Structures are given as structure tokens and as C-alpha cells.
Amino acid sequence: MKKLLSAVAVVAVAAGSYWATQQNSSSSANAVLDYVPADTVVFSAQFEPFPIKDYIDSLPEAHKQSPQGLQDLMQNEQDPRSQFFFELVSQYFAAMKDGQTFIDTFGFPKDLSAYVYALGAIPVMKLDIEHPDKLWALLDSIEAKTGFTHQIRASAGAEYRAYTLTNESETEQIDLVFAIEKQMLTVTFATSFTDPTLLETALGVRPAADPLSQSPLIKDIFNDHGFLKDGISYINHKELVKAITTQDGNRLAKQLSELFSAINEDPFVEFRSQTCRDELDGIANNWPKTVMGYRQLNIDSQQSDISVSTVIESKNQLIMSALNQIRGFLPAYTQDHIGIFSLGLGVDVNQFVPAMTKVWGELLTPSYQCQPLREMQAEMEAQNPAMLGMFSGFANGVKGIALSVSDYQLDNDTQEFAVKNLDAIMSLSAEDPASLFNMIKPFAPMLANVNLPQDGSAIELNSLLPFPAYLDVKVYMALKGKHLVIYSGDQSKRFADKIADEALTSNGLLTMSSDYNKMFTPVMQLLEMSGEPVPEELSSLKDYNMKVKMDLDVNQQGIVIDSSVQTYK
């Protein structure tokens, strides 16, 4: 059974990498939502068909490779069930070589609508399918290769393929289910220990008693967060708390209760008291959902540009106000430019300790009576954030620190590793950066006699600091308005000059970005010119044309994580 679970985990990882690009939802009038219960803990839907063919074509080759070691796992696995899943994953990655091969292999349309949700604890995935015969042929070929076969069964007149995952000797049975009805593929599980009507609902035969189509939840998410109408995803914290604190508050709670009763053990028993229920309900009301939706979705066969926003919703005004108080300054060069790598940390150091003290106080008030929550509070009480005040004094007035590498070149003419060109900048933004520099000087004797010009002129650091031999570049330092900058290279000099005009606005908490092609190309060129064989795990990175960016911030709705991915064929 452990081997079987490991195989299922591989499938889940593969599905997860696909679904990371698919997370969305649109109109509650959609017919599928009649079969989705409103109490589902997890929901993800792509209502506007996703251009899966063009998306796969736009991916760099390295993004289509099968996981390292997959073939070794397949060769060493003897269980037909595990072999079936490994072979299915292998076929998935083989089909990923281009968009046409992918849709031909699985029978999908070139534009795909999709849904993922749960009937209590039973996951359900629904995908548009254009040519069912191709999927059945694929599964038949995998069965012939692995010896793991299906049975044809029916539920309320709906036929499906059942692949039994448990042994015949086991009391309870679990089947992996594939069914196709009205050009839609359903993948789910059927078990001997859950209500048979769940399978009927999963197969689209029996509508949900309290369907999501009749709930305002989806409409409210769009109204609150302004996502594109293509789709949304969410995790419902309130329903999750119900499942833990009640025995029959929702479908998941009922299923867990039946399971715990069967094994004569309830790991959540201490959460089932009225006190715990009330206190956890209060927490869930303050943090009701995590939601996700598109901000941008532009895809063709040559490139894709996808931006997704994830919001951890919060109604706790005190904590959100404190987090907003911490926000610091992120320079424009970390926002408007994606180089090899950029990192910006925006923190108002003067406000950090007061704000975190507010957060700590809120988390410790009221004093919880629920035992697990009381234990959590006891641990927190020993970690007083006021202790950080001792260290913040050394960084008085700091609003942020940032780094960006725009370009670099490696020396191909020597056998020793050396950087012959580096275009990079690091900045410290503060109310009085000159004073901070003077505070640092006693700890760096080589800077003791350095006085930075107040007019923004730069000084060369190479003659003052012992740079390593492999770093053959000119490095400069300057005061640019409210910013202390260290830079090398023409692009970074332009960034340094521009930052002088940037005011210390509170515009964010964290930003990160990277261009993988620019990052890996010099390394690959050096390896190829060395004459040594390039390791397989590195050769796949040669044409990894992908740019990524992630921002962490807060707004009126909660904690926000914005991420974007640009891929090029």
C-alpha cells in the first residue's frame, strides 16, 4: 500500500504542476456548479476555456521534461498498480513535447475548461474532452503494459471505469474512477465506506443538495477582489474548521466522523468541545478564505504571460493595520525591470517592533480556553517581539534594502572561475543613509577615511576593499538622495542615478524576480567551451526561457501574494 501511495503522490505532483496554471472560476450559472456542494473545502475552476495547446507550445523545453529518476522508479517497481500510475505519468510527460501531441494523446480540445473540488474528502476533477476514444485507447495500452486492469461498473445508470486500488483481502475498497459523459471527463474515487450518492453526484447524475450554483460565494469573490472572469480558486477556512470541530457540520465532518468511528480513534476529539468550536469559529471568521484568481492571461503558441493573485482574506483590522504599518520602500528597479535576479525587502524598521508588538498582543488576547490554542499561546508568550528593539536601533530610519543583478559574464579564457563583467546594484534606503554609513565605518577600518560626497558623486571601492580575485569588475558607492547604493555596470549606474529622485514611500513588503535564461546562459556557455560533458540535469536548462516575479503585500482584503510567469518557446 505504501508503494501505491507513492505512485499516487507522483500523479498528484504532475497534476499539481498542471493545475498551477489553471486556477480560476467565473459564472455561478455554469451547469457544473449544480453538482458542486457549497460546503466544499477546496474549489478551483477554469470557466473560460484555457488554451492548453498553445500554452504547452509556449513552454521552454526544460519545463516539459519528466522528473529525474522517474524511469528508475518504474524499473524497480513490481506492483502493477504502481506501474500503472508511473506509466500514466510517463505518458503525460512524453505527450508534453508539443501541444498537438498532448491533446492527441489524451483526447482533450485545444481550449480546455476544468474543475477541481471535493465532495467532503472525495476529490473530483472534471475536464473537457473532445475525443474520448483516445483517452480510452491510452488507458488500454497502459493496462496491457502493466497488467493492472479495470472493471466496467455503473452508478444510477452512469457507466465508469473502476481501477481497484486496494487488495481483495482488505475490508474496505477504494476505486479510481474514470467516466466520460457529455464531452466531459470525470476523475474521482469510489469507496465502500462513503455514501453511494456521492459517486452519483461526482458523475453528474445527482445534483448536490446545496449546490454552489445557488451560493453567492463565487460572485462575492469576484466583486471583492476584481479578478478576471476566467476563473478562481479558493480554500474555505470556515468549512475546514467545521470539519475539525463538529461531527456533522458539513460533508467532510460527517465522513471524518464515520472514519474515526471505524478505527476507534478520533485525533480531533479535543477540538470538538463547545469552547474549542467557538474559539476556532472566531478565528475562521477573521480569516475566512484563501482565494486565487487571474490578473492577466495572455497566451499564444510562442509565449505566455500569466499573472495570478492569491489573497489570504482577513477581517482582523488590528493585525492588518499593524502589517500595513510595517510596509517599507521598494525601489523602481525591483518593480519595473526583470533582470537575472532581483530582491527587495520593504520594512520600516522604526515601525517594525511596535507593529509586531500589536500583532503579538492580538494573538494573545483573549486568553484561549481551548487546550491546543492555550498551548500555542504559551509558546508565543516566550517569544516577545520587543526583544527585537535592541537590534532595530542599529538600523534606525531604514525603509528597505534591495538587490538586482542585470547581467554577468564569465571569463571563458581561463581555467579558473572568474566574473569578467557584472552589472548589479544594491541599495539601502533610509531617512539618513549617510549617518548609517558613518555607523558602519568603525566596523570596517578600510572605510574609516571614506567620506561619501553629498552631491551623489560615486567613489570607486576597488582600491579600498579586498575584492576576491575572481571578481574582475569596477565597483562604486554613492549617496543618491535617501539611498546608499553600491553598483557595477552601465545599467546599474542608470538605476543608481534614477533612485535619487525616488521618495521613501511605503509601497510594499517583499518582491522577487528572476530571468532563468539570463541566469543560466553564461554558465552553460562556459561548460560547453570547457570541453567537459554537460550533466543531463544542467543541459535541460540551456534554453529555459522563463521570467518569474512574486510580490508580497497587504491591502484592505488581506495578505496578498501576486505572482507572474512569462514563458517563451
mmCIF file of C-alpha atoms in Angstrom, residues 72-266:
data_model
loop_
_atom_site.group_PDB
_atom_site.id
_atom_site.type_symbol
_atom_site.label_atom_id
_atom_site.label_comp_id
_atom_site.label_asym_id
_atom_site.label_seq_id
_atom_site.Cartn_x
_atom_site.Cartn_y
_atom_site.Cartn_z
ATOM 1 C CA ASP A 72 14.425 4.260 -12.336
ATOM 2 C CA LEU A 73 11.363 4.183 -10.091
ATOM 3 C CA MET A 74 9.350 2.495 -12.820
ATOM 4 C CA GLN A 75 12.009 -0.142 -13.445
ATOM 5 C CA ASN A 76 12.290 -1.007 -9.758
ATOM 6 C CA GLU A 77 8.549 -1.146 -9.106
ATOM 7 C CA GLN A 78 6.856 -4.546 -9.292
ATOM 8 C CA ASP A 79 3.322 -3.752 -8.121
ATOM 9 C CA PRO A 80 1.044 -3.470 -11.208
ATOM 10 C CA ARG A 81 -0.911 -0.636 -9.575
ATOM 11 C CA SER A 82 2.209 1.445 -9.052
ATOM 12 C CA GLN A 83 3.443 0.588 -12.542
ATOM 13 C CA PHE A 84 0.112 1.830 -13.913
ATOM 14 C CA PHE A 85 0.479 5.238 -12.260
ATOM 15 C CA PHE A 86 4.145 5.592 -13.186
ATOM 16 C CA GLU A 87 3.353 4.723 -16.787
ATOM 17 C CA LEU A 88 0.491 7.231 -16.844
ATOM 18 C CA VAL A 89 2.849 9.958 -15.581
ATOM 19 C CA SER A 90 5.460 8.886 -18.119
ATOM 20 C CA GLN A 91 2.910 9.152 -20.938
ATOM 21 C CA TYR A 92 1.907 12.583 -19.627
ATOM 22 C CA PHE A 93 5.439 13.949 -19.927
ATOM 23 C CA ALA A 94 6.013 12.224 -23.274
ATOM 24 C CA ALA A 95 2.889 13.952 -24.590
ATOM 25 C CA MET A 96 4.160 17.308 -23.325
ATOM 26 C CA LYS A 97 6.673 17.570 -26.182
ATOM 27 C CA ASP A 98 4.212 19.840 -28.005
ATOM 28 C CA GLY A 99 0.611 20.985 -27.712
ATOM 29 C CA GLN A 100 -0.756 18.898 -30.582
ATOM 30 C CA THR A 101 0.774 15.695 -29.222
ATOM 31 C CA PHE A 102 -0.671 16.435 -25.796
ATOM 32 C CA ILE A 103 -4.255 16.915 -26.949
ATOM 33 C CA ASP A 104 -3.969 13.984 -29.395
ATOM 34 C CA THR A 105 -2.704 11.684 -26.631
ATOM 35 C CA PHE A 106 -5.466 12.458 -24.138
ATOM 36 C CA GLY A 107 -8.257 13.493 -26.488
ATOM 37 C CA PHE A 108 -8.543 16.995 -24.998
ATOM 38 C CA PRO A 109 -9.722 20.008 -27.017
ATOM 39 C CA LYS A 110 -7.149 22.713 -27.728
ATOM 40 C CA ASP A 111 -9.048 25.028 -25.339
ATOM 41 C CA LEU A 112 -9.937 23.369 -22.067
ATOM 42 C CA SER A 113 -12.406 24.095 -19.254
ATOM 43 C CA ALA A 114 -11.650 22.376 -15.967
ATOM 44 C CA TYR A 115 -12.848 21.985 -12.370
ATOM 45 C CA VAL A 116 -11.386 20.599 -9.167
ATOM 46 C CA TYR A 117 -13.367 20.369 -5.926
ATOM 47 C CA ALA A 118 -14.226 17.962 -3.131
ATOM 48 C CA LEU A 119 -17.309 16.050 -2.053
ATOM 49 C CA GLY A 120 -16.317 16.067 1.566
ATOM 50 C CA ALA A 121 -12.983 14.237 1.459
ATOM 51 C CA ILE A 122 -13.506 12.786 -2.032
ATOM 52 C CA PRO A 123 -11.650 14.789 -4.701
ATOM 53 C CA VAL A 124 -13.284 15.338 -8.079
ATOM 54 C CA MET A 125 -11.622 16.553 -11.274
ATOM 55 C CA LYS A 126 -13.609 17.416 -14.397
ATOM 56 C CA LEU A 127 -12.063 18.250 -17.783
ATOM 57 C CA ASP A 128 -13.454 18.902 -21.230
ATOM 58 C CA ILE A 129 -12.698 16.040 -23.598
ATOM 59 C CA GLU A 130 -13.186 16.073 -27.363
ATOM 60 C CA HIS A 131 -12.136 12.545 -28.390
ATOM 61 C CA PRO A 132 -12.941 10.030 -25.608
ATOM 62 C CA ASP A 133 -11.680 7.131 -27.725
ATOM 63 C CA LYS A 134 -8.121 8.487 -27.487
ATOM 64 C CA LEU A 135 -8.162 8.502 -23.698
ATOM 65 C CA TRP A 136 -9.633 5.008 -23.546
ATOM 66 C CA ALA A 137 -7.003 3.789 -26.022
ATOM 67 C CA LEU A 138 -4.252 5.323 -23.885
ATOM 68 C CA LEU A 139 -5.544 3.662 -20.721
ATOM 69 C CA ASP A 140 -5.958 0.340 -22.557
ATOM 70 C CA SER A 141 -2.343 0.459 -23.714
ATOM 71 C CA ILE A 142 -1.130 1.178 -20.169
ATOM 72 C CA GLU A 143 -3.240 -1.704 -18.844
ATOM 73 C CA ALA A 144 -1.716 -4.073 -21.413
ATOM 74 C CA LYS A 145 1.776 -2.959 -20.419
ATOM 75 C CA THR A 146 1.327 -3.125 -16.644
ATOM 76 C CA GLY A 147 -1.316 -5.824 -16.141
ATOM 77 C CA PHE A 148 -3.426 -3.506 -13.984
ATOM 78 C CA THR A 149 -6.932 -3.639 -15.471
ATOM 79 C CA HIS A 150 -10.308 -2.034 -14.886
ATOM 80 C CA GLN A 151 -13.876 -3.177 -14.412
ATOM 81 C CA ILE A 152 -16.905 -1.535 -16.019
ATOM 82 C CA ARG A 153 -19.416 -0.508 -13.381
ATOM 83 C CA ALA A 154 -22.434 1.759 -13.198
ATOM 84 C CA SER A 155 -23.965 4.141 -10.708
ATOM 85 C CA ALA A 156 -27.553 5.294 -11.254
ATOM 86 C CA GLY A 157 -27.186 4.387 -14.917
ATOM 87 C CA ALA A 158 -23.852 6.181 -15.417
ATOM 88 C CA GLU A 159 -21.072 3.836 -16.578
ATOM 89 C CA TYR A 160 -17.488 4.244 -15.434
ATOM 90 C CA ARG A 161 -14.124 2.506 -15.388
ATOM 91 C CA ALA A 162 -13.090 1.362 -11.920
ATOM 92 C CA TYR A 163 -9.452 0.626 -11.086
ATOM 93 C CA THR A 164 -9.346 -1.065 -7.682
ATOM 94 C CA LEU A 165 -6.502 0.365 -5.589
ATOM 95 C CA THR A 166 -6.890 -1.855 -2.524
ATOM 96 C CA ASN A 167 -6.229 -5.553 -2.072
ATOM 97 C CA GLU A 168 -9.133 -8.019 -2.203
ATOM 98 C CA SER A 169 -8.328 -9.111 1.349
ATOM 99 C CA GLU A 170 -8.878 -5.621 2.733
ATOM 100 C CA THR A 171 -12.213 -4.917 4.382
ATOM 101 C CA GLU A 172 -12.760 -1.562 2.718
ATOM 102 C CA GLN A 173 -12.326 -0.984 -1.010
ATOM 103 C CA ILE A 174 -11.170 2.103 -2.937
ATOM 104 C CA ASP A 175 -11.548 2.518 -6.708
ATOM 105 C CA LEU A 176 -10.038 5.118 -9.005
ATOM 106 C CA VAL A 177 -12.854 6.180 -11.330
ATOM 107 C CA PHE A 178 -12.752 7.442 -14.921
ATOM 108 C CA ALA A 179 -16.037 8.396 -16.581
ATOM 109 C CA ILE A 180 -16.997 10.412 -19.652
ATOM 110 C CA GLU A 181 -20.414 11.941 -20.156
ATOM 111 C CA LYS A 182 -21.439 14.779 -22.491
ATOM 112 C CA GLN A 183 -17.858 15.530 -23.589
ATOM 113 C CA MET A 184 -16.618 15.856 -20.022
ATOM 114 C CA LEU A 185 -14.120 13.585 -18.278
ATOM 115 C CA THR A 186 -14.593 12.941 -14.559
ATOM 116 C CA VAL A 187 -11.786 11.519 -12.423
ATOM 117 C CA THR A 188 -12.675 10.689 -8.828
ATOM 118 C CA PHE A 189 -12.704 7.894 -6.249
ATOM 119 C CA ALA A 190 -15.402 5.439 -5.198
ATOM 120 C CA THR A 191 -15.174 3.810 -1.789
ATOM 121 C CA SER A 192 -17.085 1.193 0.153
ATOM 122 C CA PHE A 193 -17.172 3.396 3.260
ATOM 123 C CA THR A 194 -18.804 6.558 1.870
ATOM 124 C CA ASP A 195 -22.373 7.326 0.869
ATOM 125 C CA PRO A 196 -23.040 5.876 -2.653
ATOM 126 C CA THR A 197 -24.862 9.061 -3.608
ATOM 127 C CA LEU A 198 -21.501 10.894 -3.519
ATOM 128 C CA LEU A 199 -20.409 8.970 -6.612
ATOM 129 C CA GLU A 200 -23.699 9.795 -8.331
ATOM 130 C CA THR A 201 -23.069 13.472 -7.638
ATOM 131 C CA ALA A 202 -19.460 13.218 -8.827
ATOM 132 C CA LEU A 203 -20.601 11.595 -12.086
ATOM 133 C CA GLY A 204 -23.191 14.318 -12.701
ATOM 134 C CA VAL A 205 -26.256 12.126 -12.119
ATOM 135 C CA ARG A 206 -27.492 13.532 -8.815
ATOM 136 C CA PRO A 207 -27.249 17.324 -8.225
ATOM 137 C CA ALA A 208 -25.808 18.476 -4.917
ATOM 138 C CA ALA A 209 -28.412 19.163 -2.233
ATOM 139 C CA ASP A 210 -26.936 22.611 -1.569
ATOM 140 C CA PRO A 211 -25.134 23.457 -4.814
ATOM 141 C CA LEU A 212 -22.505 26.128 -5.262
ATOM 142 C CA SER A 213 -24.593 27.476 -8.145
ATOM 143 C CA GLN A 214 -27.121 28.723 -5.555
ATOM 144 C CA SER A 215 -24.467 30.297 -3.308
ATOM 145 C CA PRO A 216 -23.262 33.919 -3.603
ATOM 146 C CA LEU A 217 -19.714 32.791 -2.748
ATOM 147 C CA ILE A 218 -18.207 32.930 -6.252
ATOM 148 C CA LYS A 219 -19.886 36.211 -7.119
ATOM 149 C CA ASP A 220 -18.683 37.747 -3.853
ATOM 150 C CA ILE A 221 -15.080 36.684 -4.518
ATOM 151 C CA PHE A 222 -15.106 38.370 -7.909
ATOM 152 C CA ASN A 223 -16.700 41.515 -6.508
ATOM 153 C CA ASP A 224 -14.294 41.710 -3.563
ATOM 154 C CA HIS A 225 -11.053 41.063 -5.433
ATOM 155 C CA GLY A 226 -11.645 42.129 -9.031
ATOM 156 C CA PHE A 227 -10.179 39.004 -10.616
ATOM 157 C CA LEU A 228 -10.536 38.340 -14.326
ATOM 158 C CA LYS A 229 -13.734 36.410 -15.027
ATOM 159 C CA ASP A 230 -11.815 33.461 -16.464
ATOM 160 C CA GLY A 231 -11.882 31.742 -13.105
ATOM 161 C CA ILE A 232 -10.971 31.460 -9.432
ATOM 162 C CA SER A 233 -9.766 29.030 -6.788
ATOM 163 C CA TYR A 234 -10.304 29.051 -3.052
ATOM 164 C CA ILE A 235 -9.804 27.209 0.218
ATOM 165 C CA ASN A 236 -12.727 27.730 2.592
ATOM 166 C CA HIS A 237 -11.263 28.043 6.099
ATOM 167 C CA LYS A 238 -14.709 28.168 7.710
ATOM 168 C CA GLU A 239 -15.716 24.816 6.252
ATOM 169 C CA LEU A 240 -12.353 23.360 7.225
ATOM 170 C CA VAL A 241 -12.909 24.426 10.843
ATOM 171 C CA LYS A 242 -16.395 22.881 10.774
ATOM 172 C CA ALA A 243 -14.863 19.579 9.671
ATOM 173 C CA ILE A 244 -12.458 19.616 12.613
ATOM 174 C CA THR A 245 -14.754 20.918 15.357
ATOM 175 C CA THR A 246 -18.057 19.164 14.544
ATOM 176 C CA GLN A 247 -19.246 15.675 13.747
ATOM 177 C CA ASP A 248 -21.906 16.653 11.222
ATOM 178 C CA GLY A 249 -21.371 20.338 10.359
ATOM 179 C CA ASN A 250 -20.626 19.553 6.712
ATOM 180 C CA ARG A 251 -19.899 16.596 4.421
ATOM 181 C CA LEU A 252 -16.260 16.432 5.382
ATOM 182 C CA ALA A 253 -17.124 16.403 9.097
ATOM 183 C CA LYS A 254 -19.571 13.519 8.607
ATOM 184 C CA GLN A 255 -17.065 11.483 6.604
ATOM 185 C CA LEU A 256 -14.290 12.051 9.130
ATOM 186 C CA SER A 257 -16.625 11.060 11.960
ATOM 187 C CA GLU A 258 -17.512 7.803 10.185
ATOM 188 C CA LEU A 259 -13.834 7.089 9.521
ATOM 189 C CA PHE A 260 -12.777 7.811 13.122
ATOM 190 C CA SER A 261 -15.626 5.667 14.401
ATOM 191 C CA ALA A 262 -14.487 2.766 12.221
ATOM 192 C CA ILE A 263 -10.903 2.924 13.505
ATOM 193 C CA ASN A 264 -11.983 3.730 17.093
ATOM 194 C CA GLU A 265 -9.728 6.776 17.228
ATOM 195 C CA ASP A 266 -10.548 10.467 16.854
#
